[in-house]
Amino acid sequence: MPRTTVGIIGAGPAGLLLSHLLHRQGIDNVVLELRSRDYVERRQRAGILEQDTVDVLRDSGAGERMDREGLEHHGIELRFDRRSHRVDFPSLTGGRSVMVYAQTEVVKDLIDRRQQDGGTVLFEAEALSVDGIETDRPSIRYRHEGAEHTLDCDIVVACDGFHGIGRRSVPDGLLTVTERTYPFSWLGILADVPPSCEELIYAHHERGFALHSMRSPEVSRLYLQVDPDDSTDNWPDERIWDELETRFAVDGDWTLRRGPITEKSITPMRSFVAEPMRHGRLFLAGDAAHIVPPTGAKGLNLAVADVTLLAQALTRYHAHQDESLLDAYSETALRRVWRAEHFSYTMTTLLHGDPADSDFDRALRLSHLRYIARSEAASASLAENYVGFKEN
């Protein structure tokens, strides 16, 4: 495979969606993915789609199953002080909402679309190097089916995550990296039990944060704040359910449904931004350029926003040899990235207890939560950021 217009590294939702959007504009592209198709389609990640993400999938013809099986949500519930407060999205954001639809399902839908459209997605294809990014003929050297190949491109887009080769291909000293590591992690579970709520519950408790989400009407997704060095070995099923019940407790009639736990994992909490998101003919998108803690449900949505911008820029470049949108890509994308970083930081520090907290810190956090509960303006700020802040 000697040549393509756009070489894409990574077949997560960002790489696959970019490939699909480019195909719709008649721009040939090739996707290289290190892992197998089965691994990619089973990888558990985010499950909340912002309004803009939903619109992009619908408008591109990739949202049919999402609309059929996804769960539209019009709010979230905050729990603290053994009370609950609902944040109603449509009334606070001019009718916008979110969709609960797992990233694994988005990936399956996009792979199916690329196959139906005759697209080239090479699984178990390891990108070994990205060369010539400061020229107008960059290339990707990769290994596939035991042999090495070189893919010549006009543009290379790295959608290969934090540990991928894309960002590491930028020469030393040209990226500014800012990051924050939080002093806690999330223990996440999947359980074969119908959700105990109709909308997500974000719970602040003196023992730590808890989140009740879902993957479908039959499968619940729940999280507990734990120490960074904790292990799933320390959390037998009964202990998990007991702790969740404690942290979700409210005065009133509410019961946490329990069921078989099918998956447990611990996820560290961190923020990371590398900028600029472009060097020469190499563009970074998604986790290759930025990471947010999952509290604000922004990671997948930022990746979609990145590649939507790139698809528009590459379409103009391909049609008119106009590079103005490509030149503006990093600055434009980073405005949204930093808004999402701030919102995710705010939600994370608001809802989690820090082991180093003083009584003063804890009192401030509760004051902030109570303000959101009684102030329409404060609730509106949370809502518009959660569903996806629009600059225009």
Coordinates of C-alpha atoms in Angstrom, one line a residue:
M1 CA 0.0 0.0 0.0
P2 CA 2.3 2.7 -1.2
R3 CA 0.2 5.9 -0.9
T4 CA -2.9 7.6 0.5
T5 CA -3.9 11.2 1.2
V6 CA -4.4 10.9 4.9
G7 CA -2.7 8.3 7.1
I8 CA -4.5 7.8 10.4
I9 CA -2.9 6.0 13.3
G10 CA -5.4 4.5 15.8
A11 CA -8.8 2.8 15.3
G12 CA -10.5 4.2 18.3
P13 CA -13.5 6.4 17.9
A14 CA -11.4 9.4 16.8
G15 CA -9.5 7.6 14.0
L16 CA -12.5 5.7 12.8
L17 CA -14.8 8.8 12.7
L18 CA -12.1 10.9 10.9
S19 CA -11.8 8.1 8.4
H20 CA -15.5 8.0 7.9
L21 CA -15.9 11.8 7.6
L22 CA -13.1 12.0 5.1
H23 CA -14.5 9.2 3.0
R24 CA -17.8 11.1 2.8
Q25 CA -15.9 14.0 1.2
G26 CA -14.1 11.8 -1.3
I27 CA -10.7 11.9 0.6
D28 CA -8.9 8.6 0.6
N29 CA -7.3 7.4 3.8
V30 CA -5.9 4.4 5.6
V31 CA -6.3 3.6 9.3
L32 CA -3.5 1.6 11.1
E33 CA -4.4 0.0 14.4
L34 CA -2.0 -1.8 16.7
R35 CA -4.6 -4.1 18.4
S36 CA -6.9 -6.7 16.9
R37 CA -10.5 -5.8 15.9
D38 CA -11.8 -8.0 18.7
Y39 CA -9.7 -6.1 21.3
V40 CA -10.8 -2.7 20.0
E41 CA -14.5 -3.6 20.0
R42 CA -14.3 -4.9 23.5
R43 CA -12.4 -2.1 25.1
Q44 CA -14.5 -0.4 27.8
R45 CA -14.3 3.3 27.8
A46 CA -16.7 6.3 28.0
G47 CA -20.4 6.1 27.7
I48 CA -21.7 9.7 27.6
L49 CA -22.1 11.5 24.3
E50 CA -22.5 15.3 24.2
Q51 CA -25.2 16.8 22.0
D52 CA -22.6 17.8 19.4
T53 CA -21.2 14.3 19.3
V54 CA -24.7 12.9 18.8
D55 CA -25.3 15.4 16.0
V56 CA -22.0 14.5 14.2
L57 CA -22.8 10.8 14.3
R58 CA -26.3 11.4 13.1
D59 CA -25.4 13.8 10.3
S60 CA -22.7 11.5 9.1
G61 CA -25.0 8.5 8.8
A62 CA -23.3 6.7 11.6
G63 CA -26.0 7.2 14.3
E64 CA -28.8 4.8 13.3
R65 CA -28.1 2.2 16.0
M66 CA -27.2 4.9 18.6
D67 CA -30.7 6.4 18.0
R68 CA -32.3 3.0 18.3
E69 CA -30.5 1.7 21.3
G70 CA -28.9 4.7 23.1
L71 CA -30.5 6.3 26.1
E72 CA -31.2 10.0 25.8
H73 CA -30.7 11.7 29.2
H74 CA -32.1 15.1 30.1
G75 CA -30.2 15.6 33.4
I76 CA -28.1 14.3 36.2
E77 CA -28.6 13.9 39.9
L78 CA -26.2 15.3 42.5
R79 CA -26.2 13.6 45.9
F80 CA -24.7 15.0 49.1
D81 CA -25.8 15.6 52.7
R82 CA -28.1 12.5 52.2
R83 CA -30.2 14.7 49.7
S84 CA -30.6 14.7 46.0
H85 CA -30.7 17.6 43.5
R86 CA -31.5 17.2 39.8
V87 CA -29.9 19.4 37.2
D88 CA -32.3 19.6 34.3
F89 CA -30.4 20.0 31.0
P90 CA -33.0 21.1 28.5
S91 CA -34.5 23.9 30.6
L92 CA -31.0 25.3 31.4
T93 CA -29.3 24.9 27.9
G94 CA -32.0 25.7 25.4
G95 CA -33.1 22.1 24.9
R96 CA -29.7 20.3 24.7
S97 CA -29.2 16.8 26.2
V98 CA -26.7 13.9 26.3
M99 CA -26.9 10.3 25.1
V100 CA -25.8 7.2 27.1
Y101 CA -24.2 5.0 24.4
A102 CA -21.0 3.1 25.1
Q103 CA -17.8 3.9 23.3
T104 CA -17.5 0.2 22.4
E105 CA -20.8 0.5 20.5
V106 CA -19.7 3.7 18.7
V107 CA -16.5 1.9 17.6
K108 CA -18.5 -1.2 16.4
D109 CA -20.8 1.1 14.3
L110 CA -17.9 3.0 12.8
I111 CA -16.0 -0.2 11.9
D112 CA -19.1 -1.6 10.2
R113 CA -19.5 1.7 8.2
R114 CA -15.9 1.7 7.1
Q115 CA -16.3 -2.0 5.9
Q116 CA -19.6 -1.2 4.1
D117 CA -17.9 1.7 2.4
G118 CA -14.9 -0.3 1.4
G119 CA -12.5 1.6 3.7
T120 CA -9.1 0.4 4.6
V121 CA -8.6 -0.3 8.4
L122 CA -5.6 -2.5 9.1
F123 CA -5.8 -4.2 12.5
E124 CA -2.7 -5.6 14.2
A125 CA -0.7 -3.1 12.2
E126 CA 2.0 -1.5 14.4
A127 CA 3.2 2.0 13.5
L128 CA 7.0 1.9 14.0
S129 CA 7.8 5.5 13.0
V130 CA 6.4 8.7 11.5
D131 CA 8.9 10.2 9.1
G132 CA 9.2 13.4 7.1
I133 CA 6.6 15.4 9.0
E134 CA 8.5 18.6 8.2
T135 CA 8.2 17.9 4.5
D136 CA 5.2 17.7 2.2
R137 CA 5.5 13.9 1.9
P138 CA 5.3 12.4 5.4
S139 CA 5.2 8.6 5.8
I140 CA 4.3 6.0 8.3
R141 CA 6.5 2.9 8.6
Y142 CA 4.5 0.0 10.0
R143 CA 4.5 -3.7 10.5
H144 CA 1.6 -5.8 9.4
E145 CA 1.3 -9.6 9.0
G146 CA 5.0 -10.1 9.7
A147 CA 6.3 -7.6 7.1
E148 CA 7.3 -4.0 7.3
H149 CA 5.7 -1.4 5.0
T150 CA 5.8 2.3 4.3
L151 CA 2.6 4.3 3.8
D152 CA 3.3 7.6 2.0
C153 CA 0.7 10.4 2.8
D154 CA 0.0 14.0 2.4
I155 CA -1.1 14.3 6.0
V156 CA -0.6 12.1 9.1
V157 CA -3.1 12.2 11.9
A158 CA -2.2 10.5 15.2
C159 CA -5.3 9.3 17.1
D160 CA -3.2 6.6 18.9
G161 CA -3.7 7.6 22.5
F162 CA -1.4 8.8 25.2
H163 CA 1.1 6.0 24.8
G164 CA 1.1 6.0 21.0
I165 CA 3.9 6.9 18.6
G166 CA 2.2 10.0 17.3
R167 CA 3.1 12.6 19.9
R168 CA 6.5 11.0 20.4
S169 CA 7.3 11.7 16.7
V170 CA 7.3 15.5 17.4
P171 CA 11.0 16.6 17.9
D172 CA 12.1 17.2 21.4
G173 CA 11.5 20.7 22.8
L174 CA 8.6 21.6 20.5
L175 CA 5.7 20.6 22.7
T176 CA 4.6 22.3 25.9
V177 CA 3.2 19.7 28.3
T178 CA 1.1 20.6 31.3
E179 CA -0.4 17.9 33.6
R180 CA -1.9 17.2 36.9
T181 CA -2.2 13.9 38.8
Y182 CA -5.0 13.5 41.3
P183 CA -4.5 11.8 44.7
F184 CA -7.2 9.2 44.0
S185 CA -8.4 6.7 41.4
W186 CA -11.7 5.1 40.3
L187 CA -12.7 1.5 40.9
G188 CA -15.1 0.8 38.0
I189 CA -17.5 -2.1 37.7
L190 CA -19.9 -3.5 35.1
A191 CA -22.8 -5.4 36.6
D192 CA -25.5 -7.5 35.0
V193 CA -28.3 -5.7 36.8
P194 CA -30.8 -3.0 35.6
P195 CA -29.7 0.5 36.7
S196 CA -31.1 1.8 40.0
C197 CA -31.7 5.2 38.5
E198 CA -33.1 6.8 35.3
E199 CA -30.2 9.3 35.1
L200 CA -26.6 9.4 36.3
I201 CA -26.0 9.9 40.0
Y202 CA -22.9 11.9 41.1
A203 CA -22.5 11.4 44.8
H204 CA -20.3 13.3 47.2
H205 CA -19.8 11.5 50.5
E206 CA -17.4 11.8 53.4
R207 CA -16.0 8.3 52.5
G208 CA -15.4 9.4 48.9
F209 CA -17.1 9.9 45.5
A210 CA -19.4 7.4 43.8
L211 CA -21.0 7.5 40.3
H212 CA -24.0 5.4 39.1
S213 CA -24.1 5.2 35.3
M214 CA -25.4 2.5 32.9
R215 CA -24.6 0.9 29.6
S216 CA -28.1 -0.3 28.8
P217 CA -31.4 -1.0 30.5
E218 CA -30.0 -4.3 31.7
V219 CA -26.3 -3.4 32.5
S220 CA -25.1 -0.9 35.2
R221 CA -21.8 0.9 35.3
L222 CA -20.7 2.2 38.7
Y223 CA -17.6 3.8 40.2
L224 CA -16.0 4.3 43.6
Q225 CA -13.3 6.7 44.6
V226 CA -10.3 4.6 45.9
D227 CA -6.7 5.2 46.8
P228 CA -4.3 5.4 43.8
D229 CA -2.3 2.3 45.0
D230 CA -5.5 0.2 45.7
S231 CA -6.1 -3.1 43.9
T232 CA -9.2 -4.9 42.7
D233 CA -8.1 -7.8 44.8
N234 CA -9.1 -5.7 47.9
W235 CA -12.6 -5.3 46.6
P236 CA -14.7 -8.5 46.7
D237 CA -18.2 -8.0 45.2
E238 CA -20.0 -7.7 48.5
R239 CA -17.7 -5.0 49.8
I240 CA -18.2 -3.0 46.5
W241 CA -22.0 -3.2 46.8
D242 CA -21.9 -2.3 50.5
E243 CA -19.7 0.8 49.9
L244 CA -21.8 1.9 46.9
E245 CA -24.9 1.7 49.1
T246 CA -23.3 3.8 51.8
R247 CA -22.1 6.5 49.5
F248 CA -25.4 6.7 47.5
A249 CA -27.6 6.7 50.7
V250 CA -30.3 9.4 50.9
D251 CA -33.1 10.2 53.2
G252 CA -36.1 8.7 51.5
D253 CA -37.2 5.7 49.5
W254 CA -34.4 4.6 47.2
T255 CA -32.7 1.2 46.8
L256 CA -29.5 0.2 45.1
R257 CA -30.0 -2.9 43.0
R258 CA -27.3 -5.5 43.3
G259 CA -26.3 -8.1 40.7
P260 CA -23.4 -10.1 39.3
I261 CA -20.3 -8.0 38.7
T262 CA -18.7 -9.0 35.3
E263 CA -15.8 -6.6 35.2
K264 CA -13.6 -4.6 37.7
S265 CA -10.8 -2.2 36.9
I266 CA -9.0 0.8 38.6
T267 CA -8.4 3.9 36.6
P268 CA -6.0 6.7 37.6
M269 CA -7.2 10.3 37.5
R270 CA -5.1 12.8 35.6
S271 CA -5.2 15.8 33.4
F272 CA -2.7 16.3 30.5
V273 CA -2.4 18.7 27.6
A274 CA 0.4 18.8 25.0
E275 CA 0.4 21.8 22.7
P276 CA 0.5 22.7 19.9
M277 CA -1.5 19.9 18.4
R278 CA 0.2 20.1 15.1
H279 CA 3.8 20.0 13.9
G280 CA 4.4 20.1 10.1
R281 CA 2.2 17.5 8.4
L282 CA 1.5 15.7 11.7
F283 CA -1.7 16.4 13.6
L284 CA -2.6 15.1 17.0
A285 CA -6.1 14.3 18.1
G286 CA -7.8 12.9 21.2
D287 CA -5.8 11.3 23.9
A288 CA -2.6 11.7 21.9
A289 CA -2.8 15.4 22.8
H290 CA -5.0 15.6 25.9
I291 CA -6.4 13.6 28.8
V292 CA -9.2 14.7 31.2
P293 CA -10.3 12.9 34.4
P294 CA -13.6 11.1 33.6
T295 CA -15.7 13.0 36.1
G296 CA -16.9 15.5 33.4
A297 CA -17.5 12.8 30.7
K298 CA -15.3 14.8 28.2
G299 CA -12.6 12.5 26.8
L300 CA -14.5 10.8 23.9
N301 CA -16.3 14.1 23.1
L302 CA -13.1 16.0 22.9
A303 CA -11.7 13.4 20.5
V304 CA -14.8 13.7 18.3
A305 CA -14.6 17.5 18.4
D306 CA -10.9 17.3 17.3
V307 CA -11.5 15.1 14.3
T308 CA -14.6 17.0 13.3
L309 CA -12.4 20.1 13.0
L310 CA -9.7 18.2 11.2
A311 CA -12.3 16.7 8.7
Q312 CA -13.5 20.3 7.9
A313 CA -9.9 21.5 7.5
L314 CA -8.8 18.6 5.3
T315 CA -11.9 18.9 3.2
R316 CA -11.0 22.6 2.4
Y317 CA -7.4 21.7 1.8
H318 CA -8.3 18.8 -0.5
A319 CA -10.8 20.8 -2.5
H320 CA -9.0 24.2 -2.7
Q321 CA -5.4 23.7 -1.5
D322 CA -6.4 26.1 1.2
E323 CA -4.5 25.4 4.4
S324 CA -6.1 28.2 6.6
L325 CA -8.2 25.8 8.7
L326 CA -5.3 23.4 9.0
D327 CA -3.1 26.2 10.3
A328 CA -5.9 27.2 12.7
Y329 CA -6.6 23.7 13.9
S330 CA -4.4 23.6 17.1
E331 CA -5.5 27.0 18.4
T332 CA -9.2 26.3 17.7
A333 CA -9.1 22.8 19.2
L334 CA -7.2 23.9 22.3
R335 CA -9.9 26.5 23.2
R336 CA -12.4 23.7 23.6
V337 CA -9.7 21.4 25.2
W338 CA -9.0 23.9 28.0
R339 CA -12.7 24.6 28.6
A340 CA -13.2 20.9 29.1
E341 CA -10.0 20.6 31.2
H342 CA -11.4 23.3 33.5
F343 CA -14.8 21.7 33.8
S344 CA -13.4 18.3 34.4
Y345 CA -11.1 19.7 37.1
T346 CA -14.0 21.5 38.7
M347 CA -16.2 18.4 38.8
T348 CA -13.4 16.3 40.1
T349 CA -12.3 18.6 42.9
L350 CA -15.9 19.4 43.8
L351 CA -17.1 15.8 44.2
H352 CA -14.0 13.9 45.5
G353 CA -12.5 14.1 48.9
D354 CA -8.7 14.8 48.9
P355 CA -6.8 12.9 51.6
A356 CA -5.0 16.2 52.3
D357 CA -8.2 18.2 52.8
S358 CA -8.6 20.3 55.9
D359 CA -12.0 21.0 57.6
F360 CA -12.0 24.3 55.7
D361 CA -11.6 22.5 52.4
R362 CA -14.4 20.2 53.1
A363 CA -16.7 23.0 54.2
L364 CA -16.0 24.9 51.0
R365 CA -16.8 21.9 48.9
L366 CA -20.2 21.4 50.5
S367 CA -20.9 25.1 50.2
H368 CA -20.2 24.9 46.5
L369 CA -22.6 21.9 46.1
R370 CA -25.3 23.7 48.1
Y371 CA -24.9 26.7 45.9
I372 CA -25.4 24.6 42.7
A373 CA -28.5 23.1 44.3
R374 CA -30.2 26.4 45.0
S375 CA -28.9 28.6 42.2
E376 CA -30.3 28.4 38.7
A377 CA -27.3 30.2 37.4
A378 CA -24.8 27.8 39.0
S379 CA -26.8 24.8 37.7
A380 CA -26.9 26.3 34.2
S381 CA -23.2 26.7 34.2
L382 CA -22.8 23.0 35.1
A383 CA -25.4 22.0 32.6
E384 CA -24.1 23.9 29.6
N385 CA -20.6 22.5 30.2
Y386 CA -21.8 19.0 30.7
V387 CA -23.9 18.8 27.5
G388 CA -21.1 20.6 25.6
F389 CA -20.2 24.2 25.7
K390 CA -20.9 26.1 22.5
E391 CA -18.7 29.1 21.8
N392 CA -21.0 30.5 19.2

